[in-house]
Structure formats: C-alpha cells, structure tokens
mmCIF file of C-alpha atoms and ligand atoms in Angstrom:
data_model
loop_
_atom_site.group_PDB
_atom_site.id
_atom_site.type_symbol
_atom_site.label_atom_id
_atom_site.label_comp_id
_atom_site.label_asym_id
_atom_site.label_seq_id
_atom_site.Cartn_x
_atom_site.Cartn_y
_atom_site.Cartn_z
ATOM 1 C CA MET A 1 10.717 -2.349 -20.890
ATOM 2 C CA MET A 2 7.838 -0.869 -18.917
ATOM 3 C CA GLN A 3 8.736 2.673 -19.976
ATOM 4 C CA LYS A 4 5.232 3.662 -21.070
ATOM 5 C CA GLU A 5 3.565 1.841 -18.154
ATOM 6 C CA LYS A 6 5.950 3.549 -15.747
ATOM 7 C CA GLU A 7 5.454 7.053 -17.133
ATOM 8 C CA ILE A 8 1.674 6.881 -17.285
ATOM 9 C CA GLY A 9 1.407 5.081 -13.945
ATOM 10 C CA LEU A 10 3.613 7.685 -12.256
ATOM 11 C CA GLN A 11 1.613 10.567 -13.696
ATOM 12 C CA ALA A 12 -1.693 8.958 -12.666
ATOM 13 C CA VAL A 13 -0.460 8.387 -9.092
ATOM 14 C CA ARG A 14 1.098 11.852 -8.870
ATOM 15 C CA ASP A 15 -2.219 13.483 -9.885
ATOM 16 C CA ALA A 16 -4.066 11.277 -7.417
ATOM 17 C CA MET A 17 -1.729 12.335 -4.577
ATOM 18 C CA THR A 18 -2.865 15.941 -4.966
ATOM 19 C CA LEU A 19 -6.485 14.819 -5.206
ATOM 20 C CA ALA A 20 -6.248 12.676 -2.045
ATOM 21 C CA HIS A 21 -4.319 15.273 -0.087
ATOM 22 C CA THR A 22 -6.883 17.976 -0.870
ATOM 23 C CA ILE A 23 -9.726 15.698 0.237
ATOM 24 C CA GLN A 24 -7.853 14.721 3.421
ATOM 25 C CA ASN A 25 -7.577 18.386 4.383
ATOM 26 C CA GLU A 26 -11.183 19.310 3.580
ATOM 27 C CA MET A 27 -13.097 16.172 4.540
ATOM 28 C CA THR A 28 -15.792 15.852 7.208
ATOM 29 C CA GLY A 29 -17.103 12.771 9.021
ATOM 30 C CA LEU A 30 -20.022 12.640 6.582
ATOM 31 C CA ASP A 31 -17.681 11.741 3.747
ATOM 32 C CA THR A 32 -16.992 8.250 5.129
ATOM 33 C CA LEU A 33 -18.958 5.009 4.774
ATOM 34 C CA THR A 34 -18.519 1.628 6.388
ATOM 35 C CA LYS A 35 -18.040 -1.391 4.124
ATOM 36 C CA THR A 36 -19.537 -4.823 4.705
ATOM 37 C CA ASP A 37 -16.280 -5.997 6.322
ATOM 38 C CA ARG A 38 -16.747 -2.989 8.679
ATOM 39 C CA SER A 39 -13.690 -1.165 7.347
ATOM 40 C CA PRO A 40 -14.084 2.526 6.452
ATOM 41 C CA VAL A 41 -14.113 3.887 2.902
ATOM 42 C CA THR A 42 -14.128 7.575 2.001
ATOM 43 C CA ILE A 43 -14.891 9.820 -0.952
ATOM 44 C CA ALA A 44 -11.118 9.845 -1.521
ATOM 45 C CA ASP A 45 -11.007 6.060 -2.079
ATOM 46 C CA PHE A 46 -13.729 6.401 -4.726
ATOM 47 C CA ALA A 47 -12.322 9.547 -6.376
ATOM 48 C CA VAL A 48 -8.799 8.134 -6.604
ATOM 49 C CA GLN A 49 -9.934 4.767 -7.959
ATOM 50 C CA ALA A 50 -12.136 6.527 -10.570
ATOM 51 C CA SER A 51 -9.304 8.826 -11.609
ATOM 52 C CA ILE A 52 -6.536 6.215 -11.886
ATOM 53 C CA CYS A 53 -8.797 3.649 -13.605
ATOM 54 C CA LYS A 54 -9.929 6.241 -16.129
ATOM 55 C CA ILE A 55 -6.349 7.097 -17.083
ATOM 56 C CA LEU A 56 -5.058 3.507 -17.141
ATOM 57 C CA SER A 57 -7.974 2.079 -19.093
ATOM 58 C CA SER A 58 -7.761 4.753 -21.780
ATOM 59 C CA ARG A 59 -4.025 4.210 -22.263
ATOM 60 C CA PHE A 60 -3.895 0.441 -21.707
ATOM 61 C CA PRO A 61 -7.335 -0.838 -22.762
ATOM 62 C CA CYS A 62 -6.208 -4.474 -22.736
ATOM 63 C CA LEU A 63 -4.742 -4.532 -19.227
ATOM 64 C CA PRO A 64 -7.345 -5.400 -16.561
ATOM 65 C CA ILE A 65 -7.351 -3.536 -13.241
ATOM 66 C CA VAL A 66 -7.824 -5.290 -9.907
ATOM 67 C CA GLY A 67 -8.762 -2.482 -7.538
ATOM 68 C CA GLU A 68 -9.834 -2.549 -3.912
ATOM 69 C CA GLU A 69 -13.095 -0.591 -4.277
ATOM 70 C CA ASP A 70 -16.368 -0.927 -6.192
ATOM 71 C CA SER A 71 -19.282 1.476 -6.651
ATOM 72 C CA LEU A 72 -21.870 -0.585 -4.768
ATOM 73 C CA ALA A 73 -21.917 1.554 -1.617
ATOM 74 C CA ILE A 74 -22.190 4.933 -3.342
ATOM 75 C CA ARG A 75 -24.996 3.696 -5.588
ATOM 76 C CA LYS A 76 -27.235 3.174 -2.550
ATOM 77 C CA PRO A 77 -29.937 5.876 -2.393
ATOM 78 C CA GLU A 78 -28.906 6.987 1.116
ATOM 79 C CA ASN A 79 -25.349 7.717 -0.032
ATOM 80 C CA ARG A 80 -26.132 9.601 -3.219
ATOM 81 C CA GLU A 81 -25.043 12.982 -1.875
ATOM 82 C CA LEU A 82 -21.465 11.709 -1.932
ATOM 83 C CA PHE A 83 -21.489 11.792 -5.761
ATOM 84 C CA ALA A 84 -21.530 15.590 -5.853
ATOM 85 C CA LYS A 85 -18.448 15.712 -3.640
ATOM 86 C CA ILE A 86 -16.575 13.054 -5.607
ATOM 87 C CA ALA A 87 -17.469 14.855 -8.863
ATOM 88 C CA HIS A 88 -16.318 18.181 -7.385
ATOM 89 C CA TYR A 89 -12.868 16.846 -6.479
ATOM 90 C CA LEU A 90 -12.463 14.981 -9.769
ATOM 91 C CA LYS A 91 -13.310 18.181 -11.648
ATOM 92 C CA LYS A 92 -10.672 20.039 -9.636
ATOM 93 C CA SER A 93 -8.267 17.362 -10.796
ATOM 94 C CA GLY A 94 -9.204 18.010 -14.437
ATOM 95 C CA LEU A 95 -11.651 15.100 -14.848
ATOM 96 C CA ALA A 96 -15.259 16.082 -15.552
ATOM 97 C CA MET A 97 -17.456 13.053 -14.739
ATOM 98 C CA ASP A 98 -21.123 12.544 -13.987
ATOM 99 C CA GLU A 99 -22.546 9.871 -11.669
ATOM 100 C CA LYS A 100 -22.634 7.251 -14.376
ATOM 101 C CA ASP A 101 -19.029 7.899 -15.432
ATOM 102 C CA ILE A 102 -17.842 7.828 -11.815
ATOM 103 C CA CYS A 103 -19.428 4.430 -11.176
ATOM 104 C CA ALA A 104 -18.227 3.060 -14.512
ATOM 105 C CA CYS A 105 -14.647 4.195 -13.861
ATOM 106 C CA ILE A 106 -14.575 2.846 -10.292
ATOM 107 C CA ASP A 107 -15.906 -0.483 -11.584
ATOM 108 C CA LEU A 108 -13.198 -0.675 -14.246
ATOM 109 C CA GLY A 109 -11.214 -1.802 -11.216
ATOM 110 C CA GLY A 110 -13.441 -4.854 -10.793
ATOM 111 C CA ALA A 111 -11.360 -7.292 -12.840
ATOM 112 C CA GLU A 112 -9.915 -10.566 -11.597
ATOM 113 C CA PRO A 113 -6.173 -11.297 -11.670
ATOM 114 C CA ASP A 114 -5.082 -12.527 -15.088
ATOM 115 C CA GLU A 115 -1.869 -13.250 -17.002
ATOM 116 C CA ALA A 116 -1.083 -9.521 -16.792
ATOM 117 C CA TYR A 117 -2.946 -6.877 -14.769
ATOM 118 C CA TRP A 118 -2.713 -3.733 -12.699
ATOM 119 C CA THR A 119 -3.556 -3.877 -9.015
ATOM 120 C CA LEU A 120 -4.588 -0.701 -7.223
ATOM 121 C CA ASP A 121 -5.212 0.354 -3.641
ATOM 122 C CA PRO A 122 -6.539 3.891 -4.123
ATOM 123 C CA ILE A 123 -6.099 4.806 -0.446
ATOM 124 C CA ASP A 124 -3.984 2.273 1.409
ATOM 125 C CA GLY A 125 -4.261 2.957 5.128
ATOM 126 C CA THR A 126 -7.715 4.561 5.066
ATOM 127 C CA LYS A 127 -7.670 4.617 8.864
ATOM 128 C CA GLY A 128 -4.441 6.657 8.812
ATOM 129 C CA PHE A 129 -5.955 8.902 6.156
ATOM 130 C CA LEU A 130 -8.908 9.577 8.491
ATOM 131 C CA ARG A 131 -6.568 10.403 11.398
ATOM 132 C CA GLY A 132 -4.725 12.902 9.181
ATOM 133 C CA GLU A 133 -1.661 10.642 9.195
ATOM 134 C CA GLN A 134 0.178 8.409 6.728
ATOM 135 C CA PHE A 135 -1.488 6.700 3.780
ATOM 136 C CA ALA A 136 -0.372 5.621 0.316
ATOM 137 C CA ILE A 137 -1.704 5.310 -3.201
ATOM 138 C CA ALA A 138 -0.417 1.946 -4.378
ATOM 139 C CA LEU A 139 -0.284 0.784 -7.979
ATOM 140 C CA ALA A 140 1.503 -2.275 -9.334
ATOM 141 C CA LEU A 141 1.696 -4.175 -12.581
ATOM 142 C CA ILE A 142 1.858 -7.945 -12.296
ATOM 143 C CA ARG A 143 2.756 -10.218 -15.202
ATOM 144 C CA GLN A 144 2.983 -14.012 -14.964
ATOM 145 C CA GLY A 145 2.705 -13.801 -11.191
ATOM 146 C CA GLN A 146 5.680 -11.436 -10.871
ATOM 147 C CA VAL A 147 5.448 -7.798 -9.816
ATOM 148 C CA ARG A 148 7.095 -5.910 -12.701
ATOM 149 C CA LEU A 149 6.349 -2.304 -11.733
ATOM 150 C CA GLY A 150 5.491 -0.845 -8.332
ATOM 151 C CA ILE A 151 4.476 2.748 -7.599
ATOM 152 C CA LEU A 152 3.750 4.197 -4.157
ATOM 153 C CA GLY A 153 2.502 7.741 -3.704
ATOM 154 C CA CYS A 154 2.965 8.881 -0.103
ATOM 155 C CA PRO A 155 1.407 12.362 0.164
ATOM 156 C CA ASN A 156 2.350 12.898 3.836
ATOM 157 C CA LEU A 157 5.986 11.827 3.678
ATOM 158 C CA PRO A 158 6.455 14.663 4.538
ATOM 159 C CA ALA A 159 3.243 16.580 3.973
ATOM 160 C CA ALA A 160 4.927 19.997 3.866
ATOM 161 C CA SER A 161 6.667 19.201 0.594
ATOM 162 C CA GLY A 162 3.721 17.411 -1.025
ATOM 163 C CA GLY A 163 5.041 13.974 -0.163
ATOM 164 C CA THR A 164 7.207 11.387 -1.879
ATOM 165 C CA LEU A 165 6.673 9.175 -4.883
ATOM 166 C CA PHE A 166 8.523 5.822 -4.873
ATOM 167 C CA TRP A 167 8.724 3.379 -7.733
ATOM 168 C CA ALA A 168 10.588 0.322 -8.912
ATOM 169 C CA VAL A 169 10.802 -1.591 -12.161
ATOM 170 C CA ALA A 170 11.885 -5.230 -11.864
ATOM 171 C CA GLY A 171 15.577 -5.445 -12.690
ATOM 172 C CA GLN A 172 15.974 -1.643 -12.866
ATOM 173 C CA GLY A 173 16.180 -0.573 -9.211
ATOM 174 C CA SER A 174 14.076 1.628 -6.930
ATOM 175 C CA TRP A 175 13.691 5.363 -7.043
ATOM 176 C CA LYS A 176 12.124 8.270 -5.211
ATOM 177 C CA VAL A 177 11.176 11.778 -6.235
ATOM 178 C CA PRO A 178 9.468 14.630 -4.345
ATOM 179 C CA ALA A 179 5.834 14.669 -5.498
ATOM 180 C CA ARG A 180 6.061 18.339 -6.408
ATOM 181 C CA GLY A 181 9.485 18.249 -7.948
ATOM 182 C CA ASN A 182 11.917 16.630 -10.315
ATOM 183 C CA GLY A 183 15.217 14.983 -9.616
ATOM 184 C CA ALA A 184 14.539 11.288 -9.131
ATOM 185 C CA GLN A 185 17.127 9.571 -6.938
ATOM 186 C CA PRO A 186 17.932 5.879 -6.694
ATOM 187 C CA ILE A 187 17.270 4.490 -3.219
ATOM 188 C CA ARG A 188 19.014 1.680 -1.344
ATOM 189 C CA ALA A 189 18.047 -0.258 1.752
ATOM 190 C CA SER A 190 20.116 0.379 4.886
ATOM 191 C CA VAL A 191 23.520 -1.324 5.191
ATOM 192 C CA GLN A 192 23.224 -1.445 8.981
ATOM 193 C CA THR A 193 24.140 -4.833 10.456
ATOM 194 C CA ASP A 194 23.986 -3.986 14.173
ATOM 195 C CA PRO A 195 20.425 -4.714 15.361
ATOM 196 C CA ARG A 196 20.772 -2.297 18.285
ATOM 197 C CA ARG A 197 20.886 0.541 15.789
ATOM 198 C CA MET A 198 18.026 -0.657 13.653
ATOM 199 C CA LYS A 199 14.587 0.860 13.311
ATOM 200 C CA PHE A 200 11.596 -1.491 13.409
ATOM 201 C CA VAL A 201 8.248 -0.422 11.914
ATOM 202 C CA GLU A 202 4.781 -1.980 12.189
ATOM 203 C CA SER A 203 1.107 -1.105 11.577
ATOM 204 C CA TYR A 204 -0.518 1.607 13.632
ATOM 205 C CA GLU A 205 -3.774 -0.348 13.910
ATOM 206 C CA SER A 206 -3.522 -3.001 16.643
ATOM 207 C CA SER A 207 -5.939 -5.340 14.912
ATOM 208 C CA HIS A 208 -3.769 -5.611 11.755
ATOM 209 C CA SER A 209 -0.905 -7.540 13.339
ATOM 210 C CA ASP A 210 0.346 -9.190 16.531
ATOM 211 C CA LYS A 211 2.057 -6.316 18.300
ATOM 212 C CA ASP A 212 2.925 -8.230 21.482
ATOM 213 C CA THR A 213 4.937 -10.793 19.534
ATOM 214 C CA GLN A 214 6.491 -8.054 17.394
ATOM 215 C CA LEU A 215 7.622 -6.211 20.529
ATOM 216 C CA GLU A 216 9.081 -9.444 21.913
ATOM 217 C CA ILE A 217 11.017 -9.949 18.661
ATOM 218 C CA SER A 218 12.377 -6.420 18.710
ATOM 219 C CA ARG A 219 13.538 -7.035 22.315
ATOM 220 C CA ARG A 220 15.242 -10.291 21.385
ATOM 221 C CA LEU A 221 17.036 -8.476 18.600
ATOM 222 C CA GLN A 222 18.103 -5.912 21.237
ATOM 223 C CA ILE A 223 16.793 -3.052 19.158
ATOM 224 C CA SER A 224 17.088 0.032 21.360
ATOM 225 C CA ASN A 225 13.813 1.690 20.416
ATOM 226 C CA PRO A 226 10.384 0.034 20.476
ATOM 227 C CA PRO A 227 8.689 -0.535 17.087
ATOM 228 C CA GLU A 228 7.426 2.623 15.448
ATOM 229 C CA GLN A 229 3.854 2.567 14.216
ATOM 230 C CA MET A 230 2.635 3.914 10.923
ATOM 231 C CA ASP A 231 -0.135 3.153 8.473
ATOM 232 C CA SER A 232 -0.002 1.738 4.963
ATOM 233 C CA GLN A 233 2.747 0.760 2.536
ATOM 234 C CA VAL A 234 4.645 3.887 3.553
ATOM 235 C CA LYS A 235 6.480 1.330 5.746
ATOM 236 C CA TYR A 236 7.877 -0.387 2.640
ATOM 237 C CA GLY A 237 8.971 2.995 1.251
ATOM 238 C CA ILE A 238 10.825 3.732 4.477
ATOM 239 C CA VAL A 239 12.636 0.373 4.485
ATOM 240 C CA ALA A 240 13.525 0.763 0.784
ATOM 241 C CA ALA A 241 14.933 4.241 1.362
ATOM 242 C CA GLY A 242 17.124 3.037 4.243
ATOM 243 C CA SER A 243 15.242 4.881 7.030
ATOM 244 C CA ALA A 244 14.164 1.657 8.774
ATOM 245 C CA GLU A 245 15.554 -1.867 8.655
ATOM 246 C CA ILE A 246 12.597 -4.073 9.615
ATOM 247 C CA TYR A 247 8.878 -4.072 8.768
ATOM 248 C CA LEU A 248 7.128 -7.021 10.394
ATOM 249 C CA ARG A 249 3.483 -8.034 10.133
ATOM 250 C CA ILE A 250 2.672 -11.149 12.143
ATOM 251 C CA PRO A 251 -0.974 -12.209 11.673
ATOM 252 C CA ASN A 252 -3.189 -11.102 14.533
ATOM 253 C CA PRO A 253 -4.481 -14.194 16.381
ATOM 254 C CA ALA A 254 -7.876 -12.464 16.666
ATOM 255 C CA SER A 255 -8.384 -12.631 12.873
ATOM 256 C CA PRO A 256 -6.977 -16.046 11.899
ATOM 257 C CA ASP A 257 -8.904 -16.147 8.617
ATOM 258 C CA TYR A 258 -7.622 -12.814 7.335
ATOM 259 C CA ARG A 259 -5.524 -13.126 4.182
ATOM 260 C CA GLU A 260 -3.273 -10.316 2.981
ATOM 261 C CA LYS A 261 -4.526 -8.551 -0.164
ATOM 262 C CA ILE A 262 -2.312 -8.308 -3.253
ATOM 263 C CA TRP A 263 -2.854 -4.523 -3.542
ATOM 264 C CA ASP A 264 -1.542 -4.061 0.012
ATOM 265 C CA HIS A 265 1.863 -5.585 -0.820
ATOM 266 C CA ALA A 266 2.614 -5.745 -4.557
ATOM 267 C CA ALA A 267 4.030 -2.250 -5.069
ATOM 268 C CA GLY A 268 5.804 -2.006 -1.711
ATOM 269 C CA SER A 269 7.457 -5.417 -1.897
ATOM 270 C CA LEU A 270 9.031 -4.738 -5.311
ATOM 271 C CA ILE A 271 10.285 -1.338 -4.143
ATOM 272 C CA VAL A 272 12.058 -2.946 -1.156
ATOM 273 C CA GLU A 273 13.526 -5.803 -3.218
ATOM 274 C CA GLU A 274 14.779 -3.552 -5.989
ATOM 275 C CA ALA A 275 16.419 -1.338 -3.344
ATOM 276 C CA GLY A 276 18.476 -4.340 -2.211
ATOM 277 C CA GLY A 277 16.230 -5.358 0.693
ATOM 278 C CA ALA A 278 14.428 -8.658 1.219
ATOM 279 C CA VAL A 279 10.726 -9.520 1.413
ATOM 280 C CA SER A 280 9.096 -12.814 2.407
ATOM 281 C CA ASP A 281 6.286 -14.057 4.565
ATOM 282 C CA ILE A 282 7.006 -14.929 8.216
ATOM 283 C CA ASP A 283 7.914 -18.505 7.248
ATOM 284 C CA GLY A 284 10.521 -17.204 4.809
ATOM 285 C CA LYS A 285 8.398 -18.013 1.746
ATOM 286 C CA LYS A 286 8.329 -15.696 -1.252
ATOM 287 C CA LEU A 287 5.080 -13.729 -1.606
ATOM 288 C CA ALA A 288 2.956 -15.553 -4.203
ATOM 289 C CA PHE A 289 1.002 -13.194 -6.443
ATOM 290 C CA THR A 290 -0.419 -16.170 -8.332
ATOM 291 C CA VAL A 291 -3.417 -17.213 -6.265
ATOM 292 C CA GLY A 292 -6.002 -14.504 -6.898
ATOM 293 C CA LYS A 293 -6.687 -11.338 -4.948
ATOM 294 C CA THR A 294 -5.051 -12.529 -1.745
ATOM 295 C CA LEU A 295 -1.684 -13.927 -0.734
ATOM 296 C CA ALA A 296 -3.493 -17.126 0.200
ATOM 297 C CA GLY A 297 -0.293 -19.176 0.266
ATOM 298 C CA ASN A 298 1.513 -16.841 2.647
ATOM 299 C CA ARG A 299 1.351 -15.941 6.346
ATOM 300 C CA GLY A 300 2.219 -12.408 7.416
ATOM 301 C CA ILE A 301 4.976 -10.262 5.961
ATOM 302 C CA LEU A 302 8.636 -9.562 6.694
ATOM 303 C CA ALA A 303 10.446 -6.809 4.790
ATOM 304 C CA THR A 304 13.990 -5.935 5.826
ATOM 305 C CA ASN A 305 17.239 -4.416 4.628
ATOM 306 C CA GLY A 306 18.292 -8.007 3.831
ATOM 307 C CA LYS A 307 21.076 -8.145 6.435
ATOM 308 C CA ILE A 308 18.777 -9.028 9.334
ATOM 309 C CA HIS A 309 16.211 -11.096 7.438
ATOM 310 C CA GLN A 310 17.407 -14.584 8.403
ATOM 311 C CA ARG A 311 17.852 -13.607 12.034
ATOM 312 C CA VAL A 312 14.278 -12.291 12.293
ATOM 313 C CA LEU A 313 12.932 -15.466 10.661
ATOM 314 C CA GLU A 314 14.873 -17.566 13.177
ATOM 315 C CA ILE A 315 13.422 -15.665 16.134
ATOM 316 C CA ILE A 316 9.902 -15.976 14.713
ATOM 317 C CA ALA A 317 10.419 -19.745 14.401
ATOM 318 C CA GLU A 318 11.855 -19.998 17.934
ATOM 319 C CA LEU A 319 8.882 -18.172 19.416
ATOM 320 C CA ALA A 320 6.409 -20.273 17.406
ATOM 321 C CA ALA A 321 8.083 -23.490 18.604
ATOM 322 C CA LYS A 322 7.606 -22.399 22.238
ATOM 323 C CA LYS A 323 3.860 -21.847 21.826
HETATM 324 P P1 LIG B 1 -1.428 -1.194 7.633
HETATM 325 O O1 LIG B 1 -1.617 0.241 7.911
HETATM 326 O O2 LIG B 1 -0.025 -1.558 7.247
HETATM 327 O O3 LIG B 1 -1.976 -2.087 8.703
HETATM 328 O O4 LIG B 1 -2.188 -1.535 6.288
HETATM 329 C C1 LIG B 1 -3.536 -1.259 6.078
HETATM 330 C C2 LIG B 1 -4.154 -2.486 5.471
HETATM 331 O O5 LIG B 1 -4.335 -3.493 6.448
HETATM 332 C C3 LIG B 1 -5.534 -2.246 4.933
HETATM 333 O O6 LIG B 1 -5.462 -1.870 3.595
HETATM 334 C C4 LIG B 1 -6.226 -3.591 5.090
HETATM 335 O O7 LIG B 1 -6.371 -4.221 3.852
HETATM 336 C C5 LIG B 1 -5.274 -4.398 5.948
HETATM 337 N N1 LIG B 1 -5.949 -5.133 7.038
HETATM 338 C C6 LIG B 1 -7.225 -5.023 7.454
HETATM 339 N N2 LIG B 1 -7.500 -5.929 8.432
HETATM 340 C C7 LIG B 1 -6.380 -6.643 8.632
HETATM 341 C C8 LIG B 1 -6.030 -7.740 9.499
HETATM 342 N N3 LIG B 1 -6.881 -8.256 10.372
HETATM 343 N N4 LIG B 1 -4.778 -8.222 9.417
HETATM 344 C C9 LIG B 1 -3.891 -7.697 8.566
HETATM 345 N N5 LIG B 1 -4.155 -6.672 7.718
HETATM 346 C C10 LIG B 1 -5.388 -6.140 7.749
HETATM 347 MG MG1 LIG B 2 -4.889 -1.152 1.767
#
C-alpha cells in the first residue's frame, strides 16, 4: 500500500530539495515578501509549491492538496518581477512554466482537507531558510484523519552532502536516505532512558514556543545540556533518527490564539511514531488531523523517543498546576 504515492512523493520532494537549496544560496533580500500574518514568504516557497503540486496533481488528479501558500501575493502588480525569478528556477528544475501556469500550480494547493488529501509545507521554517540554516520540505498524505505517508526533505542536514530525506509509511517504519544518494536505511528513535544523557530540541524562533518553561522542564529532567534550537520539522527527523530524545513545543503565552497547522506536523509526527517514538500534544492527547487545517483540538506538541514521554507530560502538568 502507498507504493506509488511514496515513490512519486519522494521524487517530487527530492527534486524540490535541489530547487530550494539553489535558491537559498543565490537569494537576495528582494526575493522575500511579508504575508498578511506578517510571516515571511520567499520565491522558494512559491517555486517549491508550484513544482510539487504540478507533479502530484498530474499523477494523482483525484487527491486534493492542502498547501500552505497561495498565489495572491505574487499576483499583486508591485511583486510581478518575482515571476521571472520563480520561472527561472523552475526551468532549471526541468519545469517550463509561464506566469499563468505558476499561479495555477501554486493554487492547486488551495484545497480543503477531505476524506483523503495531501498536505504540503513547501518551505517549513522559512525564517531558518532566510538565515541560511535548517528548513524542511514537508509532504504528508492523510486518509480518514490518519497520516498514512510522511516525507521530510531536509536539504541542510548536512548541507555538504545535499541533505537527508526522511519518510515513513504507516505500519511500515521510518527511513532515511542521503538526498544525493541511494541506500535507504531504517531509522529508530533513541533507546536512552537516562534523562541526563538526553538531547532536548526546540524552535529557534522565540515567538513560536515558551522557551522559559521549556528550559525549566529540561532542568527538572536534569538534562545536562540546555535545549538546542533549530528551525522546522528537522527536529522530528532528528528525534526519529535517534539523535535527540525530546522535541517540545509549549504554546507561547504571547500568542494564545495560535493553532498549530497540519502541514507543520503531519509528516514529522508519523516519522517519529514509525521510528518507535511517541508524539502527542502537551496534555498527552493524540494529534487530531480531523478538524481542518489546524490542530484545533490540541495544545502544543511533544515528540520523544517514547521512554521519557510520560515523565515530560507529568512535569508539564506539575508546572501548569503551580501557575
Ligand atoms: P519551528 O521552526 O519549529 O518553530 O516551525 C516553524 C513553524 O512555526 C512555521 O511554519 C509556522 O507555521 C509556525 N509558527 C508561526 N507562529 C507560531 C506561533 N506563534 N506558535 C507556534 N508556531 C508558530
Ligand atoms: Mg511551516
């Protein structure tokens, strides 16, 4: 099951990794726009969404795509010069498209969640992408509210070798392969049970989580090193591959209305679970991919190697009770 979806999805993400990496190295400040929610979006977000949507829609015409971006911003007259750049990079990637095609392909990602659908974050961690640091291309297939296939392209993990591609199929385990090579290997979450030897990862951006509470939790666990910051779902890849034991995302009190987006967690959460790790929200509830484009029924995220999951949930509850 999922063989064709997996093969085409992997190829689409692998091609997009090269596309995104090239843009990251050549981009200037002029290639970035600010969205209405004030978050940045770049020519790479648009090029990757156009490229992956074009491939998926031609091979799976009946499967809707719920993507993060739309073409509204680049269709504004003042941003038109960005088209030439997006078209240039798509052409380099083997996809000749004019303005109309680019907009149409980006907007193929404008579907709503359905019985079965793809969800895509073309550049997860755009802020990391702009700093020249970690980002991920995240693609997942959801059917009946369950993530069935998750693919994460991490072009800078490490950059020198072209990065790493992670994927998981529900019930079939998690895998990684160098983006420029063959030889897929199964991955497993860490078997470490001693918190002092665990690695704790969190977002780089301070506004995306509650870092003070996260630091307090890592202290209570007696983890020797402070949390390590990195952008995007790369954090899930690292937990799944056994290089870190805890990824915690406590909602930032400054943005109480923020709800996590499905495309920020679908692929990564399946990859951790299929590697033997555990994923829940900070109340211990399963992530519910059944309520639209957000995880409206969940608060925050906890992904671990499984061994330390309950303990972290207990500390979160203890701290909440004190407040
Ligand atoms: P990360 O690098 O793990 O923080 O993930 C980047 C993602 O954080 C982006 O794709 C945004 O969708 C998401 N994000 C933006 N604002 C917030 C917020 N206030 N709280 C939590 N996540 C956010
Ligand atoms: Mg994202």
